[in-house]
XYZ file of N, CA and C in Angstrom:
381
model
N 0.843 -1.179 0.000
C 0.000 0.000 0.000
C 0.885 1.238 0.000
N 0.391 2.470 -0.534
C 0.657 3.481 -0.718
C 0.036 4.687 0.120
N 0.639 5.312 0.745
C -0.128 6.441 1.351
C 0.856 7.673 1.561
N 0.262 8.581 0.623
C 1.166 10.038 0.573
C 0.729 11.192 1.775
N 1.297 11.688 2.804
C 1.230 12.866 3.516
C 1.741 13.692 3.080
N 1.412 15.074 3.212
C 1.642 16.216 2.456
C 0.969 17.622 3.496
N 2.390 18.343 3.849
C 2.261 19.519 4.471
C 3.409 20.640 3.907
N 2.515 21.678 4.563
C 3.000 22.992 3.495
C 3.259 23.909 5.242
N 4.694 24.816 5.360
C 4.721 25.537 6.540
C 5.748 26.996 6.084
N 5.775 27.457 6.973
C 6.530 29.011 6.595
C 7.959 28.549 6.751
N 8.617 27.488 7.262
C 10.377 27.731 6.764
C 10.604 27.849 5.765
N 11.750 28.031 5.302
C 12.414 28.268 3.794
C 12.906 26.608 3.451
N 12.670 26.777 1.942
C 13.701 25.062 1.467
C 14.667 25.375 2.061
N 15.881 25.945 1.945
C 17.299 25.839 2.631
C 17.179 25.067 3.696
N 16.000 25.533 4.769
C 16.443 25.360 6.323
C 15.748 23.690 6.270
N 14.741 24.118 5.737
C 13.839 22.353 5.718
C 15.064 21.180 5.127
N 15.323 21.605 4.359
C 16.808 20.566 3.471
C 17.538 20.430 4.570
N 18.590 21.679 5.599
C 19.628 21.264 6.418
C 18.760 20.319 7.576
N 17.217 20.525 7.891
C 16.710 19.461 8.625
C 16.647 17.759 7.665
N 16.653 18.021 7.117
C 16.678 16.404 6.035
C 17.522 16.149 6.529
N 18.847 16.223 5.980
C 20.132 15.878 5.462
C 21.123 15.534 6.437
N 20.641 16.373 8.452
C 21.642 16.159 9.071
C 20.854 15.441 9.894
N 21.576 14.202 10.192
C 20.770 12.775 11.352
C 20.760 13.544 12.405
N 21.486 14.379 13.135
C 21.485 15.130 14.542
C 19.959 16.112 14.424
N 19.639 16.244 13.359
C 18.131 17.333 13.555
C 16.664 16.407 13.570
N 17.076 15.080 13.154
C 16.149 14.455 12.887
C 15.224 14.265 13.931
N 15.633 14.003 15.306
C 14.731 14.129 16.402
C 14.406 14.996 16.918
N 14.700 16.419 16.114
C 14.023 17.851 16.554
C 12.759 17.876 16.312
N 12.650 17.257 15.161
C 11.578 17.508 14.115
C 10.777 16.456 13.915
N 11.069 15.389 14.555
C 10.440 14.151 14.285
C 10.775 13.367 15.570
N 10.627 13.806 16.890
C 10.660 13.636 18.266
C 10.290 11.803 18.352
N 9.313 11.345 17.644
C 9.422 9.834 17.709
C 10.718 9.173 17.311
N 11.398 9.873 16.559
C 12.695 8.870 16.268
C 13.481 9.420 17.249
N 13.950 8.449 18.560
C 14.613 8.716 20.070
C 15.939 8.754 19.346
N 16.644 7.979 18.462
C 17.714 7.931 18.191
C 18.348 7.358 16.648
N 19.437 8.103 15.900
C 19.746 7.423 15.070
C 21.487 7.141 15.225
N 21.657 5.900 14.266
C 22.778 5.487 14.286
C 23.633 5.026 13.260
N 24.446 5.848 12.992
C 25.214 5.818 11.487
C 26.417 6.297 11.252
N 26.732 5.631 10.756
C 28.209 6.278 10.394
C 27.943 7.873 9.854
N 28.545 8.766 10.029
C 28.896 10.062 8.757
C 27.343 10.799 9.238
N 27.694 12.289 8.586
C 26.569 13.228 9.547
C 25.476 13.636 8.525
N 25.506 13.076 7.419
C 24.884 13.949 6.123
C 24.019 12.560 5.699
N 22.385 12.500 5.354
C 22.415 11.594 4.348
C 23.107 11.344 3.209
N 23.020 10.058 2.236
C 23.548 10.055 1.169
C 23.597 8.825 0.708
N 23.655 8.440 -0.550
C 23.138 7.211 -1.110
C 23.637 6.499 -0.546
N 22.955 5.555 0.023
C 24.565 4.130 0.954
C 24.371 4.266 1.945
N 24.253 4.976 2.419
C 24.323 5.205 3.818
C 23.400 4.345 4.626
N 23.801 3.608 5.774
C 22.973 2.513 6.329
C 23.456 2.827 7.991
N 22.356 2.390 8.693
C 22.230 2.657 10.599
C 20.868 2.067 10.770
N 20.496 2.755 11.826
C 19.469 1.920 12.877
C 18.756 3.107 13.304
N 17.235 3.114 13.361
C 16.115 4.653 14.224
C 16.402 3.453 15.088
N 15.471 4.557 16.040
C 14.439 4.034 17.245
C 13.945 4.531 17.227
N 12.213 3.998 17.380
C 10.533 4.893 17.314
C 10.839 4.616 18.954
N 10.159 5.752 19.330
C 9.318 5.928 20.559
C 9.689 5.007 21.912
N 11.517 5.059 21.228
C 11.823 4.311 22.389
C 12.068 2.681 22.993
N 11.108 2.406 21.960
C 11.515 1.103 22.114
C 11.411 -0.169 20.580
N 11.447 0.529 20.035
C 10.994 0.088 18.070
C 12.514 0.401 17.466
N 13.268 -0.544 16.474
C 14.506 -0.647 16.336
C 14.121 -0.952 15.051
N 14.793 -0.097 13.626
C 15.211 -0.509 12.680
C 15.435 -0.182 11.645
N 16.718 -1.256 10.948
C 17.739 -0.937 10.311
C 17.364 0.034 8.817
N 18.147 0.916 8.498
C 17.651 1.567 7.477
C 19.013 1.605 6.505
N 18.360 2.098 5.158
C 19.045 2.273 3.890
C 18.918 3.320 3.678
N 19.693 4.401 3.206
C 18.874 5.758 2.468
C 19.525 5.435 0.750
N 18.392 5.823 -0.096
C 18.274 4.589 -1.154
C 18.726 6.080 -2.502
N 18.348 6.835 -2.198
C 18.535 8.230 -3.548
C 18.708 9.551 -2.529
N 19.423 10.094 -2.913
C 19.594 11.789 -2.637
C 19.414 12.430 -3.732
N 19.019 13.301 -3.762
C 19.192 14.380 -5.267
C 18.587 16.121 -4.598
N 19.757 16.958 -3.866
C 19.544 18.296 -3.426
C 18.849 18.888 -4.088
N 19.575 18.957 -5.322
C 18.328 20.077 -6.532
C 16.979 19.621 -6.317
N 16.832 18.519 -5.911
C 15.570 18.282 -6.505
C 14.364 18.571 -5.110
N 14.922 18.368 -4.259
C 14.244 18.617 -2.821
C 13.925 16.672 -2.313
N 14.749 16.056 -2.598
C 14.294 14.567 -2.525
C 15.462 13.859 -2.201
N 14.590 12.644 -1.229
C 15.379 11.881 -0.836
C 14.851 10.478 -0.443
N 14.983 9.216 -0.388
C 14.597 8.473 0.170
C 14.870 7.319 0.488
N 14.740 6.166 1.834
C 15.108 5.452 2.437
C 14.245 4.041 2.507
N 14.621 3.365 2.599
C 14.081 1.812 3.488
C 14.443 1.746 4.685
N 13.817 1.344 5.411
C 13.710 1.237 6.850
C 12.918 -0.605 7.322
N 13.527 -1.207 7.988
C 12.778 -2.301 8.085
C 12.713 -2.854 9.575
N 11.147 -2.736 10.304
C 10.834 -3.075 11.382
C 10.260 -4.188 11.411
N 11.188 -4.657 12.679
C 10.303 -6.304 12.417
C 10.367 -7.201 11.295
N 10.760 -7.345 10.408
C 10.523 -7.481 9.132
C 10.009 -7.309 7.974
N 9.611 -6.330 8.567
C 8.343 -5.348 7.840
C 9.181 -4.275 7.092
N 9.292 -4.464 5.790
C 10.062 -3.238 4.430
C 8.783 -1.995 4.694
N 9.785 -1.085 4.939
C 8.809 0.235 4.480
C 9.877 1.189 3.658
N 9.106 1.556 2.729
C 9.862 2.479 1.808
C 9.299 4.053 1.790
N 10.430 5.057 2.197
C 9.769 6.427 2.825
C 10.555 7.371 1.635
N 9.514 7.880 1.104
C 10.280 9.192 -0.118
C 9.947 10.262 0.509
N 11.059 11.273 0.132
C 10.527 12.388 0.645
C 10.531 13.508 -0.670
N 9.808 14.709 -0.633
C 10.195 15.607 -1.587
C 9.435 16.615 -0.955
N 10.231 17.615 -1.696
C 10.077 19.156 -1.097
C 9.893 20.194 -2.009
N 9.217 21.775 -2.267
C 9.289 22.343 -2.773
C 8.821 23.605 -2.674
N 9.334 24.721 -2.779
C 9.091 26.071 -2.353
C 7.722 26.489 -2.509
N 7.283 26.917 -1.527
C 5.664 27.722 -1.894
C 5.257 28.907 -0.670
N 5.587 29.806 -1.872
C 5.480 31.296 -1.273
C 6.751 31.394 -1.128
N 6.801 31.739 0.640
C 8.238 32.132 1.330
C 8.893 30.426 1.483
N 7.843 29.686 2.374
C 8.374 28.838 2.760
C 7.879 27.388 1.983
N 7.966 25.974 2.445
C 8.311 24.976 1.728
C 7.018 24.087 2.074
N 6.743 22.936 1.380
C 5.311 22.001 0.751
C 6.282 21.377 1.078
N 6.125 20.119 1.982
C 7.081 18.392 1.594
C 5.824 17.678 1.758
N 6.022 16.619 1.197
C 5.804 15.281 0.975
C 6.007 13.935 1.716
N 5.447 13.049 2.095
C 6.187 11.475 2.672
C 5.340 10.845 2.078
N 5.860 9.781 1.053
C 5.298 8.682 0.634
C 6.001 7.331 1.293
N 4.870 6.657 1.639
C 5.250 5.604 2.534
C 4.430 4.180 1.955
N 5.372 3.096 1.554
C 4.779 2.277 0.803
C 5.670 1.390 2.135
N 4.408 0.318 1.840
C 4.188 -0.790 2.912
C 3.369 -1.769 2.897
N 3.318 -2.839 3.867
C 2.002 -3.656 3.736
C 0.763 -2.967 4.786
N 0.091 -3.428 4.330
C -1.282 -2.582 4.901
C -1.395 -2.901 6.162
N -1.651 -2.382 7.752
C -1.782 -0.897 7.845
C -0.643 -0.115 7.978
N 0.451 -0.263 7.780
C 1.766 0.524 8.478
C 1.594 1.606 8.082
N 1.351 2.044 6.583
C 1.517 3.134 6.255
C 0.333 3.943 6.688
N -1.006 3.666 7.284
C -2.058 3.981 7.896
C -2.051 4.310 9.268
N -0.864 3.574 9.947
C -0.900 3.472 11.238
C 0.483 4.527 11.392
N 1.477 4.719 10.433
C 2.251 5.755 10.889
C 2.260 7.445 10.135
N 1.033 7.352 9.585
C 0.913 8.814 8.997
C 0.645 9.486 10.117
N -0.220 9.098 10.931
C -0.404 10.518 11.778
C 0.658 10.837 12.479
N 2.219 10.161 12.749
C 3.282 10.496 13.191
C 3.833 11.386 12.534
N 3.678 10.809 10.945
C 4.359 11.296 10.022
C 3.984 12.756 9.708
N 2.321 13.424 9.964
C 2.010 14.418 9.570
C 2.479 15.354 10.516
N 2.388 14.478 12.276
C 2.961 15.430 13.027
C 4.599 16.341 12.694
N 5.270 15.546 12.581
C 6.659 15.467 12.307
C 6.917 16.808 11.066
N 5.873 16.514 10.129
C 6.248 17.190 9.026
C 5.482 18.693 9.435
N 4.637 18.849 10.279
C 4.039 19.565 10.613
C 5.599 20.448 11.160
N 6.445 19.698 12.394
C 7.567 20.259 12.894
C 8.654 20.519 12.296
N 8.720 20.077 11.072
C 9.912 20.053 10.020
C 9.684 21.416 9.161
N 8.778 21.881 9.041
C 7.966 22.821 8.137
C 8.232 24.068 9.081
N 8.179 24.466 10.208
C 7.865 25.427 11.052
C 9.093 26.691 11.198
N 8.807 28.090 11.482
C 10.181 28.960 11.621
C 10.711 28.046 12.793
């Protein structure tokens, strides 16, 4: 299954991108992931570690495409054994930035973690 979230907030792309890109901001903005673990400070194709949801949920991830120009990026993540595939994309509107999370999965994951996901993007979006 497929399920796209989509929020629009007053930061600028610049600042929304340096929240993508650096694993240390990721739990600013997305407070369910307690922790990540990876080599190197930047996403980027290859790049492989471990979240933790909410503390006690563990698992291993891929980040699968980068492309800056484009406002996009995206990863595999696999809980439990459960593949979830998370795209992201971004794009200027007005002052500040529209992103995206497409989250493909088996049914309900991607049902059961949008409303995290909208929160998050809700915080990713914000001055």
């Amino acid at each position: 299954m497929r399920h796209t979230v989509t929020v629009a907030g007053p930061a600028a792309p610049d600042v929304v991108w340096e929240r993508y890109a650096r694993y240390e901001k990721w739990a600013h903005w997305a407070p369910h992931l307690r922790a990540v673990r990876t080599e190197g400070d930047v996403i980027r194709p290859g790049a492989r570690g471990e979240v933790e949801v909410a503390g006690f949920l563990r698992g291993r991830f891929e980040v699968t495409e980068v492309d800056e120009a484009k406002g996009a990026w995206a990863w595999k993540v696999n809980f439990l054994g459960i593949p979830v595939l998370v795209g992201h994309t971004m794009r200027p509107q007005g002052t500040g930035t529209r992103v995206a999370v497409h989250l493909t999965a088996p049914v309900p994951v991607p049902l059961v973690y949008a409303p995290m996901v909208d929160w998050a993007l809700h915080r990713l979006t914000r001055v």
